[in-house]
């Protein structure tokens, strides 16, 4: 996969869904691509931490509008994501393949305790990430002027953003009642 597609989709889908993101937390052991994409957004502060549960435990409560994570998820990590997000915050995180229905259902059910919206989205290579939001819907609340003002993008745009959330009937059926959109 072209790395720029992954980086653009992980960062811009989240940042262009959040109403007024001021603080973004990036959790990654290789954040250079995410940082490059965050630098395309003027006036949005970001912090980078290692992809480890111990680093996440040190993050202040309610400090971030958006979390972009490559950390493997379990119930404790998902609770920490909730803790560090603001009341209208959102998370974009990697997750097991959508073919792994049981593991994903468990993740989504835990996220459902903390968020109103849980939706997988395509990263442009057949892989997906999860968006979990306490307030904003990724297709209804997309900030079009923010997507249109970004320069230097190779893949992401205001048409790709909502299209990334289109899922086939097999996914809809497998995750019926678990995906919250």
Short mmCIF file of C-alpha atoms in Angstrom, two decimals:
data_model
loop_
_atom_site.label_atom_id
_atom_site.label_comp_id
_atom_site.label_asym_id
_atom_site.label_seq_id
_atom_site.Cartn_x
_atom_site.Cartn_y
_atom_site.Cartn_z
CA UNK A 1 0.00 0.00 0.00
CA UNK A 2 1.15 3.49 -0.66
CA UNK A 3 1.94 4.82 2.80
CA UNK A 4 0.63 8.32 1.99
CA UNK A 5 -2.88 6.94 1.53
CA UNK A 6 -2.86 5.31 4.97
CA UNK A 7 -1.47 8.42 6.67
CA UNK A 8 -3.91 10.77 4.92
CA UNK A 9 -6.94 8.61 5.70
CA UNK A 10 -6.06 8.01 9.36
CA UNK A 11 -5.49 11.72 10.05
CA UNK A 12 -7.83 13.66 7.78
CA UNK A 13 -10.94 11.52 8.23
CA UNK A 14 -10.73 12.21 11.97
CA UNK A 15 -9.68 15.85 11.86
CA UNK A 16 -12.21 16.74 9.15
CA UNK A 17 -15.04 15.13 11.13
CA UNK A 18 -14.36 16.85 14.45
CA UNK A 19 -16.17 20.19 14.63
CA UNK A 20 -13.39 22.36 16.04
CA UNK A 21 -10.38 20.18 16.81
CA UNK A 22 -7.81 21.99 18.91
CA UNK A 23 -5.78 19.08 20.27
CA UNK A 24 -4.97 15.78 18.56
CA UNK A 25 -3.21 12.84 20.17
CA UNK A 26 -1.22 10.58 17.85
CA UNK A 27 -0.35 7.18 19.26
CA UNK A 28 2.24 5.49 17.07
CA UNK A 29 5.74 4.09 17.07
CA UNK A 30 6.27 5.49 13.57
CA UNK A 31 4.37 8.79 13.54
CA UNK A 32 6.33 10.69 10.87
CA UNK A 33 3.61 10.26 8.23
CA UNK A 34 0.87 11.28 10.66
CA UNK A 35 2.87 14.34 11.71
CA UNK A 36 3.33 15.32 8.05
CA UNK A 37 -0.44 15.18 7.59
CA UNK A 38 -1.18 17.05 10.84
CA UNK A 39 1.12 19.87 9.73
CA UNK A 40 -1.32 20.51 6.85
CA UNK A 41 -3.86 21.73 9.42
CA UNK A 42 -3.05 25.22 10.65
CA UNK A 43 -3.83 25.98 14.26
CA UNK A 44 -4.38 22.41 15.46
CA UNK A 45 -1.97 21.31 18.17
CA UNK A 46 -0.91 17.70 18.35
CA UNK A 47 1.07 15.47 20.65
CA UNK A 48 2.76 12.19 19.75
CA UNK A 49 3.22 9.33 22.20
CA UNK A 50 4.52 5.79 21.79
CA UNK A 51 2.04 3.05 20.94
CA UNK A 52 2.03 1.56 24.42
CA UNK A 53 -0.59 1.25 27.12
CA UNK A 54 1.81 2.68 29.68
CA UNK A 55 2.32 5.86 27.62
CA UNK A 56 -1.44 6.21 27.23
CA UNK A 57 -1.96 5.90 31.00
CA UNK A 58 0.14 9.05 31.47
CA UNK A 59 -2.10 11.23 29.24
CA UNK A 60 -4.27 13.83 30.99
CA UNK A 61 -8.04 13.23 31.23
CA UNK A 62 -10.28 15.02 28.71
CA UNK A 63 -7.37 16.67 26.93
CA UNK A 64 -7.98 15.72 23.29
CA UNK A 65 -10.59 16.33 20.63
CA UNK A 66 -9.18 13.58 18.39
CA UNK A 67 -7.09 10.48 18.98
CA UNK A 68 -5.40 8.76 16.03
CA UNK A 69 -4.05 5.42 17.25
CA UNK A 70 -2.03 2.48 16.06
CA UNK A 71 -2.12 0.90 19.51
CA UNK A 72 -3.53 -2.62 19.74
CA UNK A 73 -6.87 -2.37 21.51
CA UNK A 74 -8.30 -4.20 24.47
CA UNK A 75 -10.90 -3.19 27.05
CA UNK A 76 -8.39 -1.27 29.20
CA UNK A 77 -6.97 0.65 26.24
CA UNK A 78 -10.47 1.52 25.02
CA UNK A 79 -11.33 2.88 28.48
CA UNK A 80 -8.19 5.04 28.35
CA UNK A 81 -9.20 6.37 24.93
CA UNK A 82 -12.52 7.41 26.44
CA UNK A 83 -10.77 9.00 29.40
CA UNK A 84 -8.41 11.17 27.33
CA UNK A 85 -11.08 12.32 24.86
CA UNK A 86 -13.19 15.41 25.43
CA UNK A 87 -16.97 15.04 25.71
CA UNK A 88 -17.36 15.44 21.93
CA UNK A 89 -14.12 13.67 21.01
CA UNK A 90 -13.49 11.02 18.43
CA UNK A 91 -11.08 8.18 17.88
CA UNK A 92 -9.64 6.64 14.75
CA UNK A 93 -7.87 3.37 15.40
CA UNK A 94 -6.63 0.31 13.62
CA UNK A 95 -8.45 -2.93 14.35
CA UNK A 96 -8.51 -6.57 13.24
CA UNK A 97 -9.65 -7.33 9.70
CA UNK A 98 -13.41 -7.06 9.27
CA UNK A 99 -13.26 -10.78 8.44
CA UNK A 100 -12.48 -11.30 12.13
CA UNK A 101 -16.06 -10.59 13.18
CA UNK A 102 -15.92 -11.80 16.79
CA UNK A 103 -12.84 -9.75 17.76
CA UNK A 104 -14.27 -6.65 16.08
CA UNK A 105 -17.68 -7.10 17.67
CA UNK A 106 -16.02 -7.21 21.08
CA UNK A 107 -14.08 -3.99 20.35
CA UNK A 108 -17.17 -2.26 18.95
CA UNK A 109 -19.36 -3.32 21.87
CA UNK A 110 -16.87 -1.87 24.35
CA UNK A 111 -16.59 1.34 22.31
CA UNK A 112 -20.40 1.45 22.25
CA UNK A 113 -20.33 2.09 26.00
CA UNK A 114 -18.40 5.32 25.39
CA UNK A 115 -19.43 6.59 21.96
CA UNK A 116 -22.57 7.28 19.94
CA UNK A 117 -21.07 6.37 16.56
CA UNK A 118 -18.84 3.43 15.60
CA UNK A 119 -18.09 2.92 11.94
CA UNK A 120 -15.37 1.10 10.04
CA UNK A 121 -13.94 2.91 7.05
CA UNK A 122 -11.77 1.91 4.10
CA UNK A 123 -8.16 3.01 4.13
CA UNK A 124 -7.79 2.69 0.37
CA UNK A 125 -6.04 -0.70 0.23
CA UNK A 126 -8.72 -3.13 1.35
CA UNK A 127 -7.88 -2.57 5.02
CA UNK A 128 -10.13 -0.66 7.35
CA UNK A 129 -9.86 1.47 10.46
CA UNK A 130 -12.54 2.25 13.05
CA UNK A 131 -13.94 5.68 13.76
CA UNK A 132 -15.66 5.99 17.14
CA UNK A 133 -17.21 9.34 17.98
CA UNK A 134 -18.93 10.73 21.04
CA UNK A 135 -20.74 13.38 19.00
CA UNK A 136 -19.90 13.89 15.32
CA UNK A 137 -20.95 11.66 12.43
CA UNK A 138 -18.21 11.17 9.83
CA UNK A 139 -20.46 11.59 6.80
CA UNK A 140 -23.15 13.94 8.13
CA UNK A 141 -20.76 16.25 9.98
CA UNK A 142 -17.80 16.35 7.58
CA UNK A 143 -16.27 19.82 7.63
CA UNK A 144 -16.21 20.49 3.89
CA UNK A 145 -14.38 23.81 4.07
CA UNK A 146 -11.59 22.11 6.05
CA UNK A 147 -11.28 19.30 3.48
CA UNK A 148 -11.30 21.78 0.61
CA UNK A 149 -8.61 24.01 2.18
CA UNK A 150 -6.01 21.26 2.57
CA UNK A 151 -3.04 21.49 0.23
CA UNK A 152 -0.56 18.83 -0.74
CA UNK A 153 -2.85 15.82 -0.55
CA UNK A 154 -2.31 12.89 -2.88
CA UNK A 155 -5.41 10.80 -2.07
CA UNK A 156 -7.83 12.21 0.52
CA UNK A 157 -10.50 14.70 -0.54
CA UNK A 158 -14.10 15.65 0.25
CA UNK A 159 -15.43 12.90 -2.05
CA UNK A 160 -13.18 10.14 -0.70
CA UNK A 161 -14.13 10.94 2.91
CA UNK A 162 -17.80 9.84 2.84
CA UNK A 163 -17.13 7.12 0.26
CA UNK A 164 -14.67 5.48 2.66
CA UNK A 165 -17.59 4.57 4.93
CA UNK A 166 -19.50 2.62 2.26
CA UNK A 167 -19.62 -1.06 3.25
CA UNK A 168 -21.01 -4.04 1.43
CA UNK A 169 -24.09 -5.94 2.57
CA UNK A 170 -21.91 -8.76 3.94
CA UNK A 171 -20.35 -6.32 6.43
CA UNK A 172 -23.68 -4.72 7.26
CA UNK A 173 -25.19 -8.16 8.00
CA UNK A 174 -22.20 -9.45 9.97
CA UNK A 175 -22.12 -6.34 12.18
CA UNK A 176 -25.86 -5.62 12.39
CA UNK A 177 -26.62 -4.01 15.75
CA UNK A 178 -22.93 -3.47 16.53
CA UNK A 179 -21.90 -0.78 14.06
CA UNK A 180 -23.56 2.42 15.28
CA UNK A 181 -24.15 5.00 12.57
#
